[in-house]
Amino acid sequence: MSQPVLIIACGGKSERMGTDKCLLDYHGKPQYQHLEELLKPHFPEIYFSIRKEQVISFDSCKNIIPDNEKVAGHGPISGLLSCIEVFPKRNLLFIGCDYPLLLSNDVLKLTSNLSPENSYAYFNLFYEPLLALYNKNCFQDLLSEFNNGNYSLQKFLNKISAIKIIADDKKRIKSVDTLEEFKAQFTK
C-alpha cells in the first residue's frame, strides 16, 4: 500500500475540555507538535486539520487544512471531508490530537501489511474514527452520507464494515476529553 497522508485532527471545539485539546501540554509542548515530532520519521506528509477560527493558533504552520465552509460545523467529518478535497486520490490516516499516550507503533499498526482496498480503525467496544485509515475508495460514500445528514464517522465506519484493529494497550487509544481527566492523569 502506498504511504497515506497523515492528518492530525485538531479541529475539535473541545467543549467538554474547556480549552483547545491540541494545545494541551502532555510532553513539554503542545500536543499537535508532539504528534508531529513523534510521527514525522514514519510519515513524510503530515497536515493539520483545523477549524477556520484556529488559523491564528497555527500561524507558524504551513501544512494546515482549515475546514471548508461548505462542510464546516459538523465535527470530525467536516475536517475529513476538507482533507479529502485536498487529497481526493490518496488514502488518509486521520489521527486525533486527544490521545496523549499514543505511540508511533500504534499509528503504524494502521498502515502495516494491510490490504490497500480497505479502511481500518481502532476498535474498543466501538470504532475510534480519529484513529483510522480512510481508504480513497470510500470517499464518495462518505460525502453521500454527509449530504444525507449523517455526520457520524463512527456510524460510517460501521456501515462500510471497516476492518477493526485491536490495540496492543487499550490505555494508549483512550482519548482525554475533560479537564478532570487531564488533571487526574497529567498534573501533579
mmCIF file with all atom_site columns, C-alpha atoms in Angstrom:
data_model
loop_
_atom_site.group_PDB
_atom_site.id
_atom_site.type_symbol
_atom_site.label_atom_id
_atom_site.label_alt_id
_atom_site.label_comp_id
_atom_site.label_asym_id
_atom_site.label_entity_id
_atom_site.label_seq_id
_atom_site.pdbx_PDB_ins_code
_atom_site.Cartn_x
_atom_site.Cartn_y
_atom_site.Cartn_z
_atom_site.occupancy
_atom_site.B_iso_or_equiv
_atom_site.pdbx_formal_charge
_atom_site.auth_seq_id
_atom_site.auth_comp_id
_atom_site.auth_asym_id
_atom_site.auth_atom_id
_atom_site.pdbx_PDB_model_num
ATOM 1   C CA . MET A 1 1   ? 0.000   0.000  0.000  1.00 0.00 ? 1   MET A CA 1
ATOM 2   C CA . SER A 1 2   ? 1.348   3.451  -0.843 1.00 0.00 ? 2   SER A CA 1
ATOM 3   C CA . GLN A 1 3   ? 2.090   5.760  2.036  1.00 0.00 ? 3   GLN A CA 1
ATOM 4   C CA . PRO A 1 4   ? -1.072  7.587  3.190  1.00 0.00 ? 4   PRO A CA 1
ATOM 5   C CA . VAL A 1 5   ? -1.181  11.268 4.003  1.00 0.00 ? 5   VAL A CA 1
ATOM 6   C CA . LEU A 1 6   ? -1.198  11.688 7.778  1.00 0.00 ? 6   LEU A CA 1
ATOM 7   C CA . ILE A 1 7   ? -3.782  14.155 9.033  1.00 0.00 ? 7   ILE A CA 1
ATOM 8   C CA . ILE A 1 8   ? -3.624  15.226 12.677 1.00 0.00 ? 8   ILE A CA 1
ATOM 9   C CA . ALA A 1 9   ? -7.174  16.236 13.564 1.00 0.00 ? 9   ALA A CA 1
ATOM 10  C CA . CYS A 1 10  ? -7.008  19.403 15.681 1.00 0.00 ? 10  CYS A CA 1
ATOM 11  C CA . GLY A 1 11  ? -10.348 20.964 14.780 1.00 0.00 ? 11  GLY A CA 1
ATOM 12  C CA . GLY A 1 12  ? -12.493 19.819 17.681 1.00 0.00 ? 12  GLY A CA 1
ATOM 13  C CA . LYS A 1 13  ? -14.250 22.511 19.692 1.00 0.00 ? 13  LYS A CA 1
ATOM 14  C CA . SER A 1 14  ? -13.087 20.857 22.937 1.00 0.00 ? 14  SER A CA 1
ATOM 15  C CA . GLU A 1 15  ? -16.292 21.903 24.698 1.00 0.00 ? 15  GLU A CA 1
ATOM 16  C CA . ARG A 1 16  ? -16.019 19.248 27.425 1.00 0.00 ? 16  ARG A CA 1
ATOM 17  C CA . MET A 1 17  ? -12.348 20.087 27.984 1.00 0.00 ? 17  MET A CA 1
ATOM 18  C CA . GLY A 1 18  ? -12.978 23.822 28.108 1.00 0.00 ? 18  GLY A CA 1
ATOM 19  C CA . THR A 1 19  ? -9.716  24.532 26.271 1.00 0.00 ? 19  THR A CA 1
ATOM 20  C CA . ASP A 1 20  ? -8.286  23.537 22.904 1.00 0.00 ? 20  ASP A CA 1
ATOM 21  C CA . LYS A 1 21  ? -7.075  19.911 23.285 1.00 0.00 ? 21  LYS A CA 1
ATOM 22  C CA . CYS A 1 22  ? -4.492  20.193 20.536 1.00 0.00 ? 22  CYS A CA 1
ATOM 23  C CA . LEU A 1 23  ? -2.704  22.894 22.551 1.00 0.00 ? 23  LEU A CA 1
ATOM 24  C CA . LEU A 1 24  ? -2.530  20.927 25.822 1.00 0.00 ? 24  LEU A CA 1
ATOM 25  C CA . ASP A 1 25  ? 0.979   20.180 27.060 1.00 0.00 ? 25  ASP A CA 1
ATOM 26  C CA . TYR A 1 26  ? 1.444   16.493 27.854 1.00 0.00 ? 26  TYR A CA 1
ATOM 27  C CA . HIS A 1 27  ? 5.062   16.143 26.706 1.00 0.00 ? 27  HIS A CA 1
ATOM 28  C CA . GLY A 1 28  ? 6.657   19.573 27.100 1.00 0.00 ? 28  GLY A CA 1
ATOM 29  C CA . LYS A 1 29  ? 4.976   21.078 24.035 1.00 0.00 ? 29  LYS A CA 1
ATOM 30  C CA . PRO A 1 30  ? 1.508   21.443 22.520 1.00 0.00 ? 30  PRO A CA 1
ATOM 31  C CA . GLN A 1 31  ? 0.034   18.035 21.722 1.00 0.00 ? 31  GLN A CA 1
ATOM 32  C CA . TYR A 1 32  ? -0.198  18.697 17.970 1.00 0.00 ? 32  TYR A CA 1
ATOM 33  C CA . GLN A 1 33  ? 3.563   19.402 17.866 1.00 0.00 ? 33  GLN A CA 1
ATOM 34  C CA . HIS A 1 34  ? 4.317   16.310 19.920 1.00 0.00 ? 34  HIS A CA 1
ATOM 35  C CA . LEU A 1 35  ? 2.346   14.125 17.488 1.00 0.00 ? 35  LEU A CA 1
ATOM 36  C CA . GLU A 1 36  ? 4.080   15.699 14.502 1.00 0.00 ? 36  GLU A CA 1
ATOM 37  C CA . GLU A 1 37  ? 7.537   15.027 16.011 1.00 0.00 ? 37  GLU A CA 1
ATOM 38  C CA . LEU A 1 38  ? 6.549   11.507 17.045 1.00 0.00 ? 38  LEU A CA 1
ATOM 39  C CA . LEU A 1 39  ? 5.253   10.564 13.594 1.00 0.00 ? 39  LEU A CA 1
ATOM 40  C CA . LYS A 1 40  ? 7.495   12.586 11.243 1.00 0.00 ? 40  LYS A CA 1
ATOM 41  C CA . PRO A 1 41  ? 10.101  9.791  10.976 1.00 0.00 ? 41  PRO A CA 1
ATOM 42  C CA . HIS A 1 42  ? 7.405   7.498  9.556  1.00 0.00 ? 42  HIS A CA 1
ATOM 43  C CA . PHE A 1 43  ? 5.190   9.853  7.551  1.00 0.00 ? 43  PHE A CA 1
ATOM 44  C CA . PRO A 1 44  ? 6.790   12.462 5.286  1.00 0.00 ? 44  PRO A CA 1
ATOM 45  C CA . GLU A 1 45  ? 3.443   14.173 4.638  1.00 0.00 ? 45  GLU A CA 1
ATOM 46  C CA . ILE A 1 46  ? 1.747   15.488 7.775  1.00 0.00 ? 46  ILE A CA 1
ATOM 47  C CA . TYR A 1 47  ? -1.050  18.036 7.764  1.00 0.00 ? 47  TYR A CA 1
ATOM 48  C CA . PHE A 1 48  ? -3.210  19.562 10.496 1.00 0.00 ? 48  PHE A CA 1
ATOM 49  C CA . SER A 1 49  ? -6.970  19.616 10.097 1.00 0.00 ? 49  SER A CA 1
ATOM 50  C CA . ILE A 1 50  ? -8.310  22.715 11.860 1.00 0.00 ? 50  ILE A CA 1
ATOM 51  C CA . ARG A 1 51  ? -11.358 24.944 12.088 1.00 0.00 ? 51  ARG A CA 1
ATOM 52  C CA . LYS A 1 52  ? -11.103 28.274 10.301 1.00 0.00 ? 52  LYS A CA 1
ATOM 53  C CA . GLU A 1 53  ? -11.010 30.179 13.613 1.00 0.00 ? 53  GLU A CA 1
ATOM 54  C CA . GLN A 1 54  ? -7.900  28.218 14.668 1.00 0.00 ? 54  GLN A CA 1
ATOM 55  C CA . VAL A 1 55  ? -5.743  29.534 11.826 1.00 0.00 ? 55  VAL A CA 1
ATOM 56  C CA . ILE A 1 56  ? -4.138  32.135 14.105 1.00 0.00 ? 56  ILE A CA 1
ATOM 57  C CA . SER A 1 57  ? -3.030  29.410 16.564 1.00 0.00 ? 57  SER A CA 1
ATOM 58  C CA . PHE A 1 58  ? -1.308  27.626 13.676 1.00 0.00 ? 58  PHE A CA 1
ATOM 59  C CA . ASP A 1 59  ? 0.200   30.705 12.028 1.00 0.00 ? 59  ASP A CA 1
ATOM 60  C CA . SER A 1 60  ? 3.682   29.184 12.106 1.00 0.00 ? 60  SER A CA 1
ATOM 61  C CA . CYS A 1 61  ? 2.486   26.003 10.329 1.00 0.00 ? 61  CYS A CA 1
ATOM 62  C CA . LYS A 1 62  ? 2.476   25.797 6.562  1.00 0.00 ? 62  LYS A CA 1
ATOM 63  C CA . ASN A 1 63  ? 0.712   22.446 6.462  1.00 0.00 ? 63  ASN A CA 1
ATOM 64  C CA . ILE A 1 64  ? -2.795  23.265 7.679  1.00 0.00 ? 64  ILE A CA 1
ATOM 65  C CA . ILE A 1 65  ? -6.127  22.370 6.123  1.00 0.00 ? 65  ILE A CA 1
ATOM 66  C CA . PRO A 1 66  ? -8.905  24.578 7.510  1.00 0.00 ? 66  PRO A CA 1
ATOM 67  C CA . ASP A 1 67  ? -12.460 23.248 7.297  1.00 0.00 ? 67  ASP A CA 1
ATOM 68  C CA . ASN A 1 68  ? -14.073 24.128 4.003  1.00 0.00 ? 68  ASN A CA 1
ATOM 69  C CA . GLU A 1 69  ? -17.063 26.403 4.628  1.00 0.00 ? 69  GLU A CA 1
ATOM 70  C CA . LYS A 1 70  ? -19.445 24.171 2.669  1.00 0.00 ? 70  LYS A CA 1
ATOM 71  C CA . VAL A 1 71  ? -18.890 21.268 5.108  1.00 0.00 ? 71  VAL A CA 1
ATOM 72  C CA . ALA A 1 72  ? -17.854 23.114 8.298  1.00 0.00 ? 72  ALA A CA 1
ATOM 73  C CA . GLY A 1 73  ? -19.584 22.790 11.637 1.00 0.00 ? 73  GLY A CA 1
ATOM 74  C CA . HIS A 1 74  ? -20.320 19.068 11.784 1.00 0.00 ? 74  HIS A CA 1
ATOM 75  C CA . GLY A 1 75  ? -17.460 17.693 13.860 1.00 0.00 ? 75  GLY A CA 1
ATOM 76  C CA . PRO A 1 76  ? -14.654 15.439 12.634 1.00 0.00 ? 76  PRO A CA 1
ATOM 77  C CA . ILE A 1 77  ? -16.432 14.625 9.374  1.00 0.00 ? 77  ILE A CA 1
ATOM 78  C CA . SER A 1 78  ? -16.014 18.294 8.387  1.00 0.00 ? 78  SER A CA 1
ATOM 79  C CA . GLY A 1 79  ? -12.255 18.050 8.812  1.00 0.00 ? 79  GLY A CA 1
ATOM 80  C CA . LEU A 1 80  ? -12.015 14.743 6.987  1.00 0.00 ? 80  LEU A CA 1
ATOM 81  C CA . LEU A 1 81  ? -14.094 15.943 4.038  1.00 0.00 ? 81  LEU A CA 1
ATOM 82  C CA . SER A 1 82  ? -11.989 19.108 3.811  1.00 0.00 ? 82  SER A CA 1
ATOM 83  C CA . CYS A 1 83  ? -8.840  16.957 3.676  1.00 0.00 ? 83  CYS A CA 1
ATOM 84  C CA . ILE A 1 84  ? -10.401 14.711 1.049  1.00 0.00 ? 84  ILE A CA 1
ATOM 85  C CA . GLU A 1 85  ? -10.944 17.778 -1.109 1.00 0.00 ? 85  GLU A CA 1
ATOM 86  C CA . VAL A 1 86  ? -7.186  18.467 -0.938 1.00 0.00 ? 86  VAL A CA 1
ATOM 87  C CA . PHE A 1 87  ? -6.167  14.801 -1.405 1.00 0.00 ? 87  PHE A CA 1
ATOM 88  C CA . PRO A 1 88  ? -9.004  13.120 -3.359 1.00 0.00 ? 88  PRO A CA 1
ATOM 89  C CA . LYS A 1 89  ? -6.864  10.258 -4.675 1.00 0.00 ? 89  LYS A CA 1
ATOM 90  C CA . ARG A 1 90  ? -4.847  9.459  -1.553 1.00 0.00 ? 90  ARG A CA 1
ATOM 91  C CA . ASN A 1 91  ? -5.618  7.307  1.471  1.00 0.00 ? 91  ASN A CA 1
ATOM 92  C CA . LEU A 1 92  ? -5.851  9.434  4.615  1.00 0.00 ? 92  LEU A CA 1
ATOM 93  C CA . LEU A 1 93  ? -4.624  8.428  8.039  1.00 0.00 ? 93  LEU A CA 1
ATOM 94  C CA . PHE A 1 94  ? -6.816  10.512 10.376 1.00 0.00 ? 94  PHE A CA 1
ATOM 95  C CA . ILE A 1 95  ? -5.377  10.762 13.896 1.00 0.00 ? 95  ILE A CA 1
ATOM 96  C CA . GLY A 1 96  ? -6.961  12.798 16.688 1.00 0.00 ? 96  GLY A CA 1
ATOM 97  C CA . CYS A 1 97  ? -4.851  15.095 18.836 1.00 0.00 ? 97  CYS A CA 1
ATOM 98  C CA . ASP A 1 98  ? -6.529  13.917 22.032 1.00 0.00 ? 98  ASP A CA 1
ATOM 99  C CA . TYR A 1 99  ? -4.695  10.606 22.543 1.00 0.00 ? 99  TYR A CA 1
ATOM 100 C CA . PRO A 1 100 ? -1.722  11.628 24.709 1.00 0.00 ? 100 PRO A CA 1
ATOM 101 C CA . LEU A 1 101 ? -0.436  8.078  25.331 1.00 0.00 ? 101 LEU A CA 1
ATOM 102 C CA . LEU A 1 102 ? -0.427  7.097  21.658 1.00 0.00 ? 102 LEU A CA 1
ATOM 103 C CA . LEU A 1 103 ? 2.859   5.661  20.365 1.00 0.00 ? 103 LEU A CA 1
ATOM 104 C CA . SER A 1 104 ? 4.155   5.682  16.813 1.00 0.00 ? 104 SER A CA 1
ATOM 105 C CA . ASN A 1 105 ? 3.759   1.882  16.696 1.00 0.00 ? 105 ASN A CA 1
ATOM 106 C CA . ASP A 1 106 ? 0.036   2.297  17.364 1.00 0.00 ? 106 ASP A CA 1
ATOM 107 C CA . VAL A 1 107 ? -0.271  4.520  14.306 1.00 0.00 ? 107 VAL A CA 1
ATOM 108 C CA . LEU A 1 108 ? 1.968   2.281  12.198 1.00 0.00 ? 108 LEU A CA 1
ATOM 109 C CA . LYS A 1 109 ? -0.311  -0.652 13.008 1.00 0.00 ? 109 LYS A CA 1
ATOM 110 C CA . LEU A 1 110 ? -2.982  1.080  10.911 1.00 0.00 ? 110 LEU A CA 1
ATOM 111 C CA . THR A 1 111 ? -0.756  1.050  7.843  1.00 0.00 ? 111 THR A CA 1
ATOM 112 C CA . SER A 1 112 ? 1.431   -2.048 8.075  1.00 0.00 ? 112 SER A CA 1
ATOM 113 C CA . ASN A 1 113 ? 0.778   -5.026 5.827  1.00 0.00 ? 113 ASN A CA 1
ATOM 114 C CA . LEU A 1 114 ? -2.817  -4.128 5.185  1.00 0.00 ? 114 LEU A CA 1
ATOM 115 C CA . SER A 1 115 ? -4.926  -4.550 2.082  1.00 0.00 ? 115 SER A CA 1
ATOM 116 C CA . PRO A 1 116 ? -4.969  -1.322 0.050  1.00 0.00 ? 116 PRO A CA 1
ATOM 117 C CA . GLU A 1 117 ? -8.707  -1.632 -0.696 1.00 0.00 ? 117 GLU A CA 1
ATOM 118 C CA . ASN A 1 118 ? -9.980  -1.315 2.864  1.00 0.00 ? 118 ASN A CA 1
ATOM 119 C CA . SER A 1 119 ? -10.450 1.238  5.592  1.00 0.00 ? 119 SER A CA 1
ATOM 120 C CA . TYR A 1 120 ? -9.174  0.428  9.085  1.00 0.00 ? 120 TYR A CA 1
ATOM 121 C CA . ALA A 1 121 ? -9.940  1.782  12.540 1.00 0.00 ? 121 ALA A CA 1
ATOM 122 C CA . TYR A 1 122 ? -9.066  1.004  16.106 1.00 0.00 ? 122 TYR A CA 1
ATOM 123 C CA . PHE A 1 123 ? -11.897 -0.753 17.862 1.00 0.00 ? 123 PHE A CA 1
ATOM 124 C CA . ASN A 1 124 ? -12.695 -0.979 21.562 1.00 0.00 ? 124 ASN A CA 1
ATOM 125 C CA . LEU A 1 125 ? -16.424 -1.608 22.013 1.00 0.00 ? 125 LEU A CA 1
ATOM 126 C CA . PHE A 1 126 ? -16.887 0.836  19.125 1.00 0.00 ? 126 PHE A CA 1
ATOM 127 C CA . TYR A 1 127 ? -14.855 2.305  16.277 1.00 0.00 ? 127 TYR A CA 1
ATOM 128 C CA . GLU A 1 128 ? -12.367 5.076  17.047 1.00 0.00 ? 128 GLU A CA 1
ATOM 129 C CA . PRO A 1 129 ? -12.909 7.321  13.983 1.00 0.00 ? 129 PRO A CA 1
ATOM 130 C CA . LEU A 1 130 ? -9.975  9.542  14.943 1.00 0.00 ? 130 LEU A CA 1
ATOM 131 C CA . LEU A 1 131 ? -7.616  6.575  14.918 1.00 0.00 ? 131 LEU A CA 1
ATOM 132 C CA . ALA A 1 132 ? -8.425  5.382  11.434 1.00 0.00 ? 132 ALA A CA 1
ATOM 133 C CA . LEU A 1 133 ? -7.144  4.926  7.919  1.00 0.00 ? 133 LEU A CA 1
ATOM 134 C CA . TYR A 1 134 ? -9.738  6.086  5.395  1.00 0.00 ? 134 TYR A CA 1
ATOM 135 C CA . ASN A 1 135 ? -9.308  4.455  2.019  1.00 0.00 ? 135 ASN A CA 1
ATOM 136 C CA . LYS A 1 136 ? -9.811  6.693  -1.013 1.00 0.00 ? 136 LYS A CA 1
ATOM 137 C CA . ASN A 1 137 ? -12.392 4.187  -2.298 1.00 0.00 ? 137 ASN A CA 1
ATOM 138 C CA . CYS A 1 138 ? -14.803 5.191  0.499  1.00 0.00 ? 138 CYS A CA 1
ATOM 139 C CA . PHE A 1 139 ? -14.643 8.961  -0.057 1.00 0.00 ? 139 PHE A CA 1
ATOM 140 C CA . GLN A 1 140 ? -17.685 9.190  -2.347 1.00 0.00 ? 140 GLN A CA 1
ATOM 141 C CA . ASP A 1 141 ? -19.755 7.152  0.118  1.00 0.00 ? 141 ASP A CA 1
ATOM 142 C CA . LEU A 1 142 ? -18.636 9.434  2.943  1.00 0.00 ? 142 LEU A CA 1
ATOM 143 C CA . LEU A 1 143 ? -19.690 12.517 1.001  1.00 0.00 ? 143 LEU A CA 1
ATOM 144 C CA . SER A 1 144 ? -23.065 10.889 0.270  1.00 0.00 ? 144 SER A CA 1
ATOM 145 C CA . GLU A 1 145 ? -23.552 10.184 3.969  1.00 0.00 ? 145 GLU A CA 1
ATOM 146 C CA . PHE A 1 146 ? -22.734 13.807 4.768  1.00 0.00 ? 146 PHE A CA 1
ATOM 147 C CA . ASN A 1 147 ? -25.121 15.096 2.108  1.00 0.00 ? 147 ASN A CA 1
ATOM 148 C CA . ASN A 1 148 ? -27.840 12.878 3.625  1.00 0.00 ? 148 ASN A CA 1
ATOM 149 C CA . GLY A 1 149 ? -27.310 14.485 7.039  1.00 0.00 ? 149 GLY A CA 1
ATOM 150 C CA . ASN A 1 150 ? -25.341 11.595 8.542  1.00 0.00 ? 150 ASN A CA 1
ATOM 151 C CA . TYR A 1 151 ? -22.331 13.173 10.269 1.00 0.00 ? 151 TYR A CA 1
ATOM 152 C CA . SER A 1 152 ? -21.090 10.338 12.489 1.00 0.00 ? 152 SER A CA 1
ATOM 153 C CA . LEU A 1 153 ? -17.755 8.899  11.362 1.00 0.00 ? 153 LEU A CA 1
ATOM 154 C CA . GLN A 1 154 ? -18.248 6.053  13.814 1.00 0.00 ? 154 GLN A CA 1
ATOM 155 C CA . LYS A 1 155 ? -21.527 5.055  12.147 1.00 0.00 ? 155 LYS A CA 1
ATOM 156 C CA . PHE A 1 156 ? -19.891 5.452  8.749  1.00 0.00 ? 156 PHE A CA 1
ATOM 157 C CA . LEU A 1 157 ? -17.032 3.092  9.677  1.00 0.00 ? 157 LEU A CA 1
ATOM 158 C CA . ASN A 1 158 ? -19.600 0.598  10.883 1.00 0.00 ? 158 ASN A CA 1
ATOM 159 C CA . LYS A 1 159 ? -21.649 0.960  7.686  1.00 0.00 ? 159 LYS A CA 1
ATOM 160 C CA . ILE A 1 160 ? -18.664 0.278  5.438  1.00 0.00 ? 160 ILE A CA 1
ATOM 161 C CA . SER A 1 161 ? -17.500 -2.557 7.732  1.00 0.00 ? 161 SER A CA 1
ATOM 162 C CA . ALA A 1 162 ? -14.087 -1.015 8.302  1.00 0.00 ? 162 ALA A CA 1
ATOM 163 C CA . ILE A 1 163 ? -11.593 -3.583 9.456  1.00 0.00 ? 163 ILE A CA 1
ATOM 164 C CA . LYS A 1 164 ? -11.197 -3.496 13.222 1.00 0.00 ? 164 LYS A CA 1
ATOM 165 C CA . ILE A 1 165 ? -7.743  -3.056 14.692 1.00 0.00 ? 165 ILE A CA 1
ATOM 166 C CA . ILE A 1 166 ? -7.307  -4.095 18.310 1.00 0.00 ? 166 ILE A CA 1
ATOM 167 C CA . ALA A 1 167 ? -4.892  -2.033 20.393 1.00 0.00 ? 167 ALA A CA 1
ATOM 168 C CA . ASP A 1 168 ? -1.838  -3.605 21.970 1.00 0.00 ? 168 ASP A CA 1
ATOM 169 C CA . ASP A 1 169 ? -2.643  -1.486 25.031 1.00 0.00 ? 169 ASP A CA 1
ATOM 170 C CA . LYS A 1 170 ? -6.150  -0.007 25.309 1.00 0.00 ? 170 LYS A CA 1
ATOM 171 C CA . LYS A 1 171 ? -4.906  2.831  27.548 1.00 0.00 ? 171 LYS A CA 1
ATOM 172 C CA . ARG A 1 172 ? -2.928  4.234  24.629 1.00 0.00 ? 172 ARG A CA 1
ATOM 173 C CA . ILE A 1 173 ? -6.049  4.638  22.484 1.00 0.00 ? 173 ILE A CA 1
ATOM 174 C CA . LYS A 1 174 ? -8.037  6.355  25.239 1.00 0.00 ? 174 LYS A CA 1
ATOM 175 C CA . SER A 1 175 ? -8.831  9.966  24.458 1.00 0.00 ? 175 SER A CA 1
ATOM 176 C CA . VAL A 1 176 ? -8.654  12.590 27.170 1.00 0.00 ? 176 VAL A CA 1
ATOM 177 C CA . ASP A 1 177 ? -11.813 14.662 26.795 1.00 0.00 ? 177 ASP A CA 1
ATOM 178 C CA . THR A 1 178 ? -12.409 16.536 30.043 1.00 0.00 ? 178 THR A CA 1
ATOM 179 C CA . LEU A 1 179 ? -10.380 18.824 32.267 1.00 0.00 ? 179 LEU A CA 1
ATOM 180 C CA . GLU A 1 180 ? -10.932 16.372 35.130 1.00 0.00 ? 180 GLU A CA 1
ATOM 181 C CA . GLU A 1 181 ? -9.384  13.504 33.105 1.00 0.00 ? 181 GLU A CA 1
ATOM 182 C CA . PHE A 1 182 ? -6.467  15.731 32.147 1.00 0.00 ? 182 PHE A CA 1
ATOM 183 C CA . LYS A 1 183 ? -5.823  16.849 35.745 1.00 0.00 ? 183 LYS A CA 1
ATOM 184 C CA . ALA A 1 184 ? -6.180  13.325 37.145 1.00 0.00 ? 184 ALA A CA 1
ATOM 185 C CA . GLN A 1 185 ? -3.692  11.791 34.710 1.00 0.00 ? 185 GLN A CA 1
ATOM 186 C CA . PHE A 1 186 ? -1.299  14.557 33.719 1.00 0.00 ? 186 PHE A CA 1
ATOM 187 C CA . THR A 1 187 ? -0.907  17.080 36.507 1.00 0.00 ? 187 THR A CA 1
ATOM 188 C CA . LYS A 1 188 ? 0.607   16.513 39.904 1.00 0.00 ? 188 LYS A CA 1
#
